[in-house]
Coordinates of C-alpha atoms in Angstrom, one line a residue:
M1 CA -0.1 -0.1 0.1
V2 CA 1.3 3.4 -1.0
D3 CA 1.7 6.0 2.1
D4 CA -0.2 9.1 0.8
N5 CA 1.7 10.9 3.6
A6 CA 5.1 10.0 2.3
V7 CA 7.4 12.7 1.3
I8 CA 10.1 10.5 0.4
R9 CA 10.0 6.9 -1.4
F10 CA 12.5 4.7 -2.1
N11 CA 11.1 1.7 -4.5
N12 CA 13.4 -1.0 -5.2
V13 CA 16.5 1.1 -5.5
F14 CA 19.9 -0.3 -6.5
F15 CA 23.1 1.5 -5.8
S16 CA 26.7 0.3 -5.8
Y17 CA 30.2 1.9 -6.2
G18 CA 31.5 -0.3 -8.8
T19 CA 31.1 -4.1 -8.7
Q20 CA 32.7 -4.6 -5.6
K21 CA 30.7 -2.6 -3.0
V22 CA 26.8 -2.9 -3.3
I23 CA 25.1 -0.4 -1.1
L24 CA 21.4 -1.0 -1.9
D25 CA 20.1 -4.1 -3.7
G26 CA 16.3 -3.4 -4.1
A27 CA 15.7 -1.2 -1.3
S28 CA 12.6 0.2 -0.3
F29 CA 11.0 2.5 2.4
S30 CA 8.9 5.6 3.0
V31 CA 9.4 8.6 5.3
R32 CA 6.5 10.3 6.1
K33 CA 5.7 14.2 6.6
N34 CA 6.5 15.8 9.7
S35 CA 8.4 12.5 11.2
I36 CA 11.9 12.3 12.8
V37 CA 13.6 9.0 11.6
T38 CA 16.9 7.6 12.2
I39 CA 19.0 5.4 10.1
I40 CA 21.0 2.9 11.6
G41 CA 23.6 0.3 10.0
Q42 CA 27.4 -0.7 10.5
N43 CA 30.3 1.3 9.6
G44 CA 30.5 1.9 6.0
A45 CA 27.0 0.3 5.5
G46 CA 26.0 3.4 3.2
K47 CA 23.9 5.6 5.5
S48 CA 25.6 8.8 4.1
T49 CA 25.1 7.2 0.8
I50 CA 21.5 7.4 1.4
F51 CA 21.7 10.9 2.4
N52 CA 23.3 11.8 -0.7
L53 CA 20.6 10.0 -2.8
I54 CA 18.1 12.1 -1.4
L55 CA 19.8 15.0 -2.0
G56 CA 20.5 14.0 -5.7
K57 CA 24.2 14.3 -5.5
L58 CA 24.1 10.4 -6.6
N59 CA 21.7 8.9 -8.9
P60 CA 20.1 5.3 -8.4
Q61 CA 21.2 2.6 -10.7
G62 CA 17.9 0.8 -10.5
G63 CA 14.5 1.4 -9.2
R64 CA 13.1 5.0 -8.3
I65 CA 13.4 7.5 -5.6
N66 CA 10.5 9.8 -5.5
L67 CA 10.2 13.1 -3.3
E68 CA 7.1 15.0 -2.8
N69 CA 6.7 18.0 -5.4
N70 CA 8.5 21.0 -5.1
I71 CA 9.9 19.5 -1.7
T72 CA 13.3 21.4 -0.3
V73 CA 16.2 19.3 1.6
G74 CA 18.7 20.5 3.4
I75 CA 21.7 19.0 5.4
A76 CA 23.9 19.4 8.2
E77 CA 27.2 17.5 7.3
Q78 CA 29.6 16.0 9.6
M79 CA 32.2 18.5 8.8
I80 CA 32.7 21.9 7.2
P81 CA 34.0 21.1 3.4
T82 CA 37.8 22.0 3.3
N83 CA 37.4 24.7 0.7
K84 CA 35.1 26.7 3.0
L85 CA 37.0 26.5 6.0
T86 CA 38.8 29.9 5.3
M87 CA 35.3 31.5 4.8
D88 CA 33.9 34.1 7.1
I89 CA 30.4 33.3 8.5
V90 CA 28.5 35.7 5.9
T91 CA 30.2 34.1 3.0
Y92 CA 30.0 30.8 4.2
F93 CA 26.0 31.3 4.6
K94 CA 25.8 32.8 1.2
T95 CA 27.3 29.7 -0.3
G96 CA 23.9 27.9 0.6
V97 CA 21.5 30.4 -1.5
K98 CA 21.4 31.1 -5.1
T99 CA 20.8 34.8 -4.9
P100 CA 21.6 36.2 -1.5
K101 CA 19.1 38.9 -0.6
P102 CA 20.1 42.2 1.1
G103 CA 20.0 42.3 4.8
I104 CA 21.3 38.5 4.8
E105 CA 23.1 39.1 7.9
G106 CA 19.7 39.5 10.1
A107 CA 18.7 36.2 8.9
I108 CA 21.9 34.5 9.7
V109 CA 22.0 35.8 13.3
K110 CA 18.4 34.4 13.6
S111 CA 19.7 31.1 12.3
L112 CA 22.5 31.1 14.4
K113 CA 20.2 31.9 17.6
A114 CA 18.1 29.0 16.7
V115 CA 20.9 26.9 17.4
N116 CA 22.5 28.4 20.4
L117 CA 25.5 30.0 18.9
D118 CA 26.9 33.5 19.6
I119 CA 30.0 34.4 17.2
P120 CA 31.0 37.4 15.3
L121 CA 29.7 37.2 11.7
T122 CA 33.6 38.2 10.4
K123 CA 34.7 35.2 12.2
K124 CA 36.1 32.4 9.8
A125 CA 35.1 28.9 10.1
N126 CA 38.3 27.5 10.9
E127 CA 38.5 29.9 14.0
L128 CA 35.6 27.6 15.7
S129 CA 35.9 24.9 18.2
G130 CA 34.3 21.6 17.1
G131 CA 31.4 22.2 19.2
E132 CA 30.7 25.7 17.3
K133 CA 31.3 24.1 13.9
A134 CA 28.9 21.4 14.9
R135 CA 26.3 23.9 15.5
L136 CA 27.1 26.2 12.5
L137 CA 26.6 23.2 10.3
L138 CA 23.0 23.0 11.7
A139 CA 22.1 26.7 11.4
H140 CA 23.5 26.5 7.8
A141 CA 21.1 23.6 7.0
L142 CA 18.3 25.6 8.5
F143 CA 18.7 28.9 7.0
S144 CA 16.9 27.9 3.8
N145 CA 13.9 26.4 6.2
P146 CA 14.1 23.2 4.3
D147 CA 10.8 20.9 4.1
V148 CA 13.6 17.8 5.0
L149 CA 16.2 18.4 7.2
L150 CA 19.1 15.7 7.1
L151 CA 21.6 15.5 10.1
D152 CA 24.9 13.6 9.6
E153 CA 26.1 12.5 13.1
P154 CA 24.9 16.1 14.8
T155 CA 26.3 15.7 18.3
N156 CA 29.6 15.0 17.0
N157 CA 32.0 17.7 19.4
L158 CA 29.0 19.1 21.2
D159 CA 29.4 19.5 24.9
D160 CA 26.4 18.2 27.4
K161 CA 24.7 21.8 26.9
G162 CA 24.8 21.6 23.0
I163 CA 23.3 18.0 23.1
E164 CA 20.6 19.3 25.3
H165 CA 20.0 22.0 23.5
L166 CA 19.9 19.9 20.0
T167 CA 17.6 17.3 21.6
S168 CA 15.1 20.0 22.7
F169 CA 15.3 21.5 19.6
L170 CA 14.4 18.0 17.8
M171 CA 11.7 17.2 20.0
N172 CA 9.8 20.5 19.1
Y173 CA 10.9 20.2 15.4
E174 CA 7.5 20.6 13.1
K175 CA 9.3 19.2 9.5
T176 CA 10.3 16.3 8.6
C177 CA 14.0 15.1 9.7
I178 CA 16.2 12.3 9.0
V179 CA 19.0 11.7 11.6
I180 CA 22.3 9.5 11.2
S181 CA 23.7 9.1 14.9
H182 CA 25.6 6.4 16.9
D183 CA 24.4 8.1 20.0
A184 CA 21.9 6.1 21.5
D185 CA 20.2 7.9 24.2
F186 CA 20.2 11.0 21.9
L187 CA 18.3 9.0 19.3
N188 CA 15.7 7.7 21.9
S189 CA 15.0 10.9 23.1
F190 CA 13.0 12.3 19.6
T191 CA 12.9 9.0 17.0
N192 CA 9.4 8.1 15.8
G193 CA 10.8 5.5 13.3
V194 CA 13.9 3.7 12.3
L195 CA 15.6 2.7 8.9
N196 CA 17.9 -0.1 9.6
L197 CA 20.5 -0.5 6.6
D198 CA 21.8 -4.3 6.8
N199 CA 25.4 -4.1 5.4
H200 CA 25.1 -7.9 4.3
I201 CA 21.6 -8.2 2.5
H202 CA 21.9 -4.6 1.3
K203 CA 18.3 -4.0 2.3
V204 CA 16.3 -1.5 4.3
E205 CA 14.2 -2.3 7.2
Q206 CA 11.5 0.0 8.4
Y207 CA 10.5 0.3 12.0
V208 CA 7.8 2.4 14.0
G209 CA 8.6 3.6 17.4
N210 CA 11.4 4.7 19.4
Y211 CA 15.0 3.9 18.9
Y212 CA 15.2 1.2 21.5
D213 CA 12.1 -0.5 20.6
A214 CA 13.5 -0.9 17.0
L215 CA 16.8 -2.5 18.3
D216 CA 14.6 -5.2 20.2
E217 CA 12.3 -5.9 17.3
I218 CA 15.8 -6.2 15.0
A219 CA 17.2 -8.7 17.6
A220 CA 14.0 -10.7 18.0
K221 CA 13.7 -11.2 14.4
L222 CA 17.3 -12.3 14.1
E223 CA 16.3 -14.9 16.4
R224 CA 13.5 -16.1 14.6
D225 CA 15.3 -16.0 11.4
K226 CA 18.1 -18.2 12.8
L227 CA 15.4 -20.8 14.4
L228 CA 13.8 -21.3 11.0
N229 CA 17.2 -21.7 9.2
S230 CA 18.1 -24.1 11.7
R231 CA 14.9 -26.4 11.2
V232 CA 15.2 -26.1 7.4
A233 CA 18.6 -27.2 7.8
R234 CA 18.1 -30.3 10.0
S235 CA 15.2 -31.1 7.6
I236 CA 17.4 -30.7 4.5
K237 CA 20.1 -32.9 6.3
D238 CA 17.8 -35.7 6.9
R239 CA 16.7 -36.1 3.5
Y240 CA 20.1 -36.1 2.0
L241 CA 20.6 -39.1 4.2
K242 CA 17.4 -40.6 3.2
V243 CA 18.5 -40.0 -0.6
N244 CA 21.8 -41.6 0.1
K245 CA 20.1 -44.7 1.8
L246 CA 17.8 -44.9 -1.4
G247 CA 20.6 -44.8 -4.1
G248 CA 19.6 -46.6 -7.3
K249 CA 18.2 -49.7 -6.3
S250 CA 14.9 -49.6 -8.3
V251 CA 13.3 -47.4 -10.7
Q252 CA 10.7 -46.3 -8.1
M253 CA 13.4 -45.6 -5.4
S254 CA 15.2 -43.4 -7.9
Q255 CA 12.1 -41.4 -8.8
L256 CA 11.6 -40.8 -5.1
A257 CA 15.1 -39.8 -4.8
R258 CA 14.7 -37.2 -7.5
R259 CA 11.7 -35.9 -5.8
I260 CA 13.3 -35.6 -2.5
R261 CA 16.0 -33.7 -4.2
K262 CA 13.7 -31.0 -6.1
D263 CA 12.0 -30.8 -2.4
I264 CA 15.7 -30.2 -0.8
E265 CA 16.2 -27.4 -3.6
D266 CA 13.2 -25.8 -3.0
D267 CA 13.7 -25.7 1.0
K268 CA 17.0 -24.1 0.4
E269 CA 15.1 -21.2 -1.3
D270 CA 13.3 -20.7 2.2
I271 CA 16.3 -20.0 4.0
V272 CA 16.3 -16.5 5.1
E273 CA 19.4 -14.3 4.6
L274 CA 20.6 -13.6 8.0
R275 CA 22.0 -10.5 8.8
Q276 CA 25.3 -9.5 10.0
E277 CA 24.8 -8.6 13.4
D278 CA 26.0 -5.4 14.2
K279 CA 28.6 -6.5 16.9
P280 CA 31.4 -4.6 18.6
I281 CA 34.9 -5.0 17.3
A282 CA 36.9 -7.5 19.4
D283 CA 39.2 -6.3 22.1
F284 CA 42.3 -5.3 21.2
I285 CA 45.6 -3.8 22.6
I286 CA 47.7 -0.7 21.5
P287 CA 51.4 -1.5 22.3
C288 CA 53.3 1.4 23.9
Q289 CA 56.6 2.3 22.8
E290 CA 59.6 0.9 24.9
F291 CA 61.5 4.1 26.0
V292 CA 63.6 5.5 29.0
G293 CA 63.2 9.0 30.6
S294 CA 60.9 11.9 30.1
V295 CA 57.9 11.4 27.4
I296 CA 56.3 15.0 27.7
K297 CA 56.6 18.3 29.9
I298 CA 53.5 20.5 29.5
N299 CA 54.4 24.1 30.0
K300 CA 51.3 26.1 29.7
P301 CA 48.3 26.5 30.8
I302 CA 49.9 24.4 33.6
V303 CA 53.4 23.2 34.2
T304 CA 53.4 19.3 34.6
E305 CA 55.0 16.3 33.2
L306 CA 53.3 13.0 32.0
N307 CA 54.9 9.8 32.1
K308 CA 53.6 6.0 31.8
N309 CA 50.0 5.4 33.3
M310 CA 49.1 9.3 33.4
R311 CA 46.2 10.5 31.9
L312 CA 45.0 14.1 31.4
L313 CA 41.6 15.1 30.8
I314 CA 40.9 18.8 29.2
K315 CA 37.8 20.0 30.3
G316 CA 35.6 22.8 29.3
P317 CA 32.8 24.0 27.4
N318 CA 32.6 24.5 23.5
G319 CA 34.7 27.2 22.3
I320 CA 37.0 27.4 25.5
G321 CA 40.1 26.0 23.3
K322 CA 40.7 22.4 24.1
S323 CA 41.4 21.2 20.7
T324 CA 43.6 24.4 20.3
L325 CA 46.0 23.4 23.2
L326 CA 45.8 19.8 22.0
R327 CA 47.4 21.3 18.6
S328 CA 49.6 23.5 20.4
I329 CA 50.8 20.6 22.5
L330 CA 51.6 18.6 19.2
A331 CA 53.5 21.4 17.6
G332 CA 55.6 21.9 20.7
E333 CA 54.2 25.5 21.6
S334 CA 52.8 24.2 25.1
A335 CA 54.8 21.4 25.8
D336 CA 58.3 19.4 25.1
I337 CA 57.8 15.8 23.7
N338 CA 60.7 13.7 23.7
P339 CA 61.7 13.6 19.7
R340 CA 62.2 9.8 20.0
I341 CA 58.6 9.5 21.1
R342 CA 56.1 8.1 18.4
V343 CA 53.0 10.3 19.0
G344 CA 49.4 8.6 18.6
Y345 CA 47.0 11.3 17.5
Y346 CA 43.3 11.2 16.9
S347 CA 41.9 14.5 15.4
Q348 CA 38.3 15.5 15.4
D349 CA 38.4 15.8 11.6
F350 CA 40.8 13.4 10.6
T351 CA 43.7 15.9 9.8
E352 CA 46.2 13.5 10.8
L353 CA 45.0 11.2 7.8
N354 CA 46.3 11.5 4.3
L355 CA 43.1 11.4 2.3
N356 CA 44.9 10.7 -0.7
Q357 CA 46.5 7.7 0.1
T358 CA 44.9 4.1 0.4
A359 CA 44.1 2.6 3.6
Y360 CA 46.5 0.1 3.4
E361 CA 49.5 2.6 2.6
S362 CA 48.2 4.8 5.9
L363 CA 48.6 1.7 8.0
Y364 CA 52.1 0.6 6.3
E365 CA 53.3 4.4 6.7
V366 CA 53.0 4.1 10.5
A367 CA 53.6 0.3 11.3
V368 CA 56.8 -0.5 13.1
E369 CA 56.6 -4.0 11.5
K370 CA 56.2 -3.5 8.2
R371 CA 54.7 -7.1 7.2
D372 CA 51.6 -7.6 5.0
Q373 CA 50.2 -10.3 7.3
A374 CA 50.5 -8.2 10.4
I375 CA 49.1 -5.3 8.5
Y376 CA 46.1 -7.3 6.8
A377 CA 45.4 -9.0 10.2
T378 CA 45.3 -6.0 12.2
A379 CA 42.8 -4.0 9.7
S380 CA 40.6 -7.1 9.8
K381 CA 40.0 -6.8 13.6
F382 CA 38.8 -3.4 12.8
L383 CA 36.3 -4.2 10.0
L384 CA 38.7 -3.3 7.4
H385 CA 39.1 -6.1 5.1
S386 CA 41.4 -6.3 2.2
S387 CA 38.9 -5.0 -0.2
I388 CA 38.6 -1.9 1.8
L389 CA 42.5 -1.3 2.0
K390 CA 42.8 -0.8 -1.5
N391 CA 40.4 2.1 -1.3
K392 CA 41.7 5.7 -0.9
I393 CA 40.8 6.9 2.8
E394 CA 38.8 9.7 1.3
T395 CA 36.3 7.1 0.0
L396 CA 35.7 5.8 3.4
S397 CA 32.7 6.6 5.6
D398 CA 33.8 8.6 8.6
G399 CA 33.1 5.7 10.9
Q400 CA 35.8 3.3 9.1
K401 CA 38.3 6.5 9.1
G402 CA 37.5 6.4 12.9
L403 CA 38.6 2.6 13.0
L404 CA 41.5 3.3 11.0
C405 CA 42.9 5.5 13.4
Y406 CA 42.7 2.9 16.0
A407 CA 44.1 0.0 13.7
R408 CA 47.1 2.7 13.1
F409 CA 47.6 2.9 16.8
T410 CA 48.1 -0.8 17.2
L411 CA 50.4 -0.9 14.6
Q412 CA 52.3 2.2 15.5
Q413 CA 52.9 1.2 19.0
P414 CA 52.9 5.0 20.0
G415 CA 54.9 6.4 23.2
I416 CA 51.8 8.8 23.8
L417 CA 48.3 8.9 22.7
I418 CA 46.6 12.4 22.2
L419 CA 43.0 12.1 21.6
D420 CA 40.4 15.0 20.5
E421 CA 37.0 13.4 20.8
P422 CA 38.0 9.8 20.1
T423 CA 34.7 8.6 19.8
N424 CA 33.7 11.0 17.0
H425 CA 31.8 9.0 14.1
I426 CA 32.3 5.6 16.1
N427 CA 29.5 3.4 16.3
F428 CA 28.5 3.3 20.0
R429 CA 29.0 -0.6 20.0
H430 CA 32.5 -0.3 19.6
I431 CA 33.1 2.7 22.4
P432 CA 33.3 0.2 25.3
V433 CA 36.0 -1.9 23.6
I434 CA 37.9 1.4 22.5
A435 CA 37.8 2.5 26.0
K436 CA 39.1 -0.7 27.5
A437 CA 42.1 -0.4 25.0
V438 CA 42.7 3.0 26.0
N439 CA 42.3 2.2 29.6
N440 CA 44.9 -0.7 29.3
Y441 CA 47.6 1.5 27.4
I442 CA 50.6 2.1 29.6
G443 CA 51.9 5.3 28.2
P444 CA 50.6 8.7 29.2
V445 CA 47.2 9.9 27.5
I446 CA 45.8 13.3 26.8
L447 CA 42.4 13.6 25.8
V448 CA 39.4 15.6 25.2
S449 CA 35.9 13.9 25.3
H450 CA 32.2 15.1 25.9
L451 CA 31.2 11.4 25.9
P452 CA 30.7 10.3 29.9
D453 CA 30.4 6.6 28.7
F454 CA 33.8 6.9 27.4
V455 CA 35.3 9.0 30.1
T456 CA 34.1 7.2 32.8
Q457 CA 35.9 3.9 31.8
I458 CA 39.3 5.6 31.9
E459 CA 41.0 5.3 35.4
N460 CA 43.7 7.4 37.0
V461 CA 42.4 10.5 35.2
S462 CA 43.6 14.1 36.1
D463 CA 41.6 16.6 35.0
L464 CA 42.6 20.2 33.7
E465 CA 39.6 22.6 33.7
L466 CA 40.1 25.5 31.0
G467 CA 38.6 28.8 31.5
I468 CA 38.5 28.8 35.5

């Protein structure tokens, strides 16, 4: 039955990147007007691809995508495009409209207020903190007052107040919104529908209700499918044994054996394609570089020395300068790092990665032991299989880029970890595993994180509160 209240419909849509990476294979779903829907799926499954199909940046290779007549779509992307980072706020907003009208500055200020962002319009995008950039992306998307709002990981880099404001904003939002996020509690606050994109069968399953209800339904369906397949498999096995016993002893037995073989083939078609469960990555270890002597001495805003098993959490609201301090430490402006020490760095926007390299080249570059077997084995632990390693990093999903960073740490064996929002873009199921690895790392750690579920799992942490 066609949903007359749907503003977006995917009908038997097929899309792939070449022959090796199928994203959608006969996917069908609809999004109702004025609903707030979440898209979930494994890292690299194609959630952002669905956004680009809705926006018309990509075209389906089969099936149809129908948008309600004259509907407008806006998107708050995960990160500000590199070519726009040096723009001031007014110039950045003008890139989102075909013909800027006089007095656009007033409309920009109104959009900024809607997302609780108070910044000078002369400020450049690259001068903003990660949290301020996240709010700017949302304000930019709202500026054109779209009928459908797409949000791609909107809580990345937001502090508690920012997430609280965004949650309240969405709970009161009166238009259609589709959200990609790995923040389970955030999603459950406002979601009234879930689209589950399965990375194995390349279909989209639609669920009504809140986020946790959908997860329960998905888990229950998986168990039912497993039970059905188990029964069919037992039946097929029993009949194979029967066929073998019949052999070719007579014409009648041969005919019966043929009928049983046909029944077996028919039953094989009834076996349900099981989804690959969205399991967390396996436990892993970040080896620490062996060294003797000092690792790092911080000289501002405090004077302190960090050695093995010491962790420093830099705290403060968005815009206070936490990421700036980390970059200053890396550059040697606010700290002296032992030049023999290998630094493992996770940035908010993956500036430590060369996007033109393949994933394999990125791992090989930092690996202490440059053996193919070790590189491929390590990558596989982070769901980065051999076909993915051949691709340039720029083609990976942001979730895959995040996992690539942790694979690099494992091979790099750093003497210190500097982590700026190390859960950004990471599936929430992986976060406890990553927290365990960071906690077990014996070298010093300097980190910035707004995710309590991650920080509380790290032991022996000293706080540095900026702005006090």
